[in-house]
C-alpha positions as MATLAB code, in Angstrom:
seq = 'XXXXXXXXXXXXXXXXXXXXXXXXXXXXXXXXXXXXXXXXXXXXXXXXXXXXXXXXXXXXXXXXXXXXXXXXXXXXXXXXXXXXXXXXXXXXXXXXXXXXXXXXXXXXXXXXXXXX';
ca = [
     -39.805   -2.048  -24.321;
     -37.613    1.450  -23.129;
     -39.347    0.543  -19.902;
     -37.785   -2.714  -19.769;
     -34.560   -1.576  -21.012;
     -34.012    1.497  -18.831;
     -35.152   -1.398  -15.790;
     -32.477   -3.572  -16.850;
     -29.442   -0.864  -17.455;
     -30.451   -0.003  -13.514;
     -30.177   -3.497  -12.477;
     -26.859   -3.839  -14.075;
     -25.637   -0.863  -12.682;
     -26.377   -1.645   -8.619;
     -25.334   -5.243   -9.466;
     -21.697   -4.033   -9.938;
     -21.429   -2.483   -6.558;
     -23.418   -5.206   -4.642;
     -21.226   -8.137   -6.243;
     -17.906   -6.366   -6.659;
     -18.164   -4.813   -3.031;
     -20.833   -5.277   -1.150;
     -20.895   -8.984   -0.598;
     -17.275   -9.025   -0.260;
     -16.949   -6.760    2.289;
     -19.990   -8.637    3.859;
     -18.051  -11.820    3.490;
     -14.507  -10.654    4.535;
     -16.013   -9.813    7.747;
     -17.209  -12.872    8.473;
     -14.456  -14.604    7.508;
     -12.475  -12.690    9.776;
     -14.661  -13.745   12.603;
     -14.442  -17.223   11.406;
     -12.293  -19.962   13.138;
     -11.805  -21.480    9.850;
      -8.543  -20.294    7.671;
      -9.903  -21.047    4.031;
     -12.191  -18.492    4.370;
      -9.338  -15.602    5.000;
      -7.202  -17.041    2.049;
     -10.637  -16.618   -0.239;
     -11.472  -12.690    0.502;
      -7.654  -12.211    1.192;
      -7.261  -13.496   -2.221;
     -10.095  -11.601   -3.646;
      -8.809   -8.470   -2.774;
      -5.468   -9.169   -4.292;
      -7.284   -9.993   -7.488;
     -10.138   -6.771   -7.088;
      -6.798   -4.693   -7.045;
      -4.887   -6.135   -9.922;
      -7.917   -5.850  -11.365;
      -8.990   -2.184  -10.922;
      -5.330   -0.952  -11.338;
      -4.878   -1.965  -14.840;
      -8.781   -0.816  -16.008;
      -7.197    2.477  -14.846;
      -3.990    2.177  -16.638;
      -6.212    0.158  -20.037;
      -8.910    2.884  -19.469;
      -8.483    4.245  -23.220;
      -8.501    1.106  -24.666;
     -11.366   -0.718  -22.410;
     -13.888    1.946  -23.099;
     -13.473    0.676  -26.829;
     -15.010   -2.535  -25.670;
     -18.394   -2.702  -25.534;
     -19.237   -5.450  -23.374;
     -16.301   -4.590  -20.801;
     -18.287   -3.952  -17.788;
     -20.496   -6.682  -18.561;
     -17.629   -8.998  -19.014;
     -15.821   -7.756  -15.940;
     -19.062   -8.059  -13.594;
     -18.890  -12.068  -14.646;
     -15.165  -12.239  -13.708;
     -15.695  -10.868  -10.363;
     -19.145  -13.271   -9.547;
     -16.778  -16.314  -10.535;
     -14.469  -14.772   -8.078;
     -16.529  -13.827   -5.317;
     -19.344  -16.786   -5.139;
     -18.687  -19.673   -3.071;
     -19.780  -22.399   -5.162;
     -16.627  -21.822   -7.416;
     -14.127  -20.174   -5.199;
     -12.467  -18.395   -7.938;
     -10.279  -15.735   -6.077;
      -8.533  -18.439   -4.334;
      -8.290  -20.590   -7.410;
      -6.548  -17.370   -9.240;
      -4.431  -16.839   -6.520;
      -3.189  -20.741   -5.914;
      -2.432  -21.077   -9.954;
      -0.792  -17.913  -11.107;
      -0.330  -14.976   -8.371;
       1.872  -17.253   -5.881;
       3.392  -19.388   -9.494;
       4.264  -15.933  -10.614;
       6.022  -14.373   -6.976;
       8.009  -17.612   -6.647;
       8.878  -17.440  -10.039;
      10.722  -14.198   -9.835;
      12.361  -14.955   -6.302;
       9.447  -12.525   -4.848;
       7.922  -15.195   -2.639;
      10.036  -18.015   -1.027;
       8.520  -21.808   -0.527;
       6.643  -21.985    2.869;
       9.165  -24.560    4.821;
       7.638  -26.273    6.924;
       9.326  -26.113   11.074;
       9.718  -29.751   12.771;
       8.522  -29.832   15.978;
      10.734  -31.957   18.718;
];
């Protein structure tokens, strides 16, 4: 059974780096190569969120190590974010990031130019 568990603790320790960063970076690449605009808005979006996100586990630090399943929690967050199949970073992003900049006059309405 340690043999298992120490097996799993090193699984869960590369998984953090290969789905927080690795695939991203991957992925922002290609996207960048990409014709397609959806794709940028995703990993732009991601990056906001990866950010946010690492900025206030360094402020919360204290209080986050008092949470047991933090990493564990986090590591979920970020695959919702990162895979495909849900695109959650641009999900975020559409519903509360942009809500909360044009809420406080930080980000104006995109106005759209008439062509004649």
């Amino acid at each position: 059974m340690t043999k298992l568990w120490t097996f799993l603790s090193a699984l869960h320790s590369i998984a953090g780096p290969v789905v927080m960063l690795l695939y991203p970076l991957y992925a922002s690449v290609l996207a960048i190569e990409s014709p397609s605009k959806a794709d940028d808005e995703q990993w732009l979006a991601y990056w906001i969120l990866y950010s946010f996100l690492t900025l206030s586990e360094l402020i919360l630090q204290s209080l986050l190590e008092w949470i047991p399943i933090w990493y564990t929690a986090k590591l979920m967050l970020v695959a919702w974010l990162v895979l495909p199949q849900f695109r959650g970073a641009a999900f975020i992003y559409n519903r509360v990031v942009r809500e909360q900049f044009r809420k406080y006059g930080i980000l104006k309405p995109k106005v759209q130019h008439q062509t004649q």
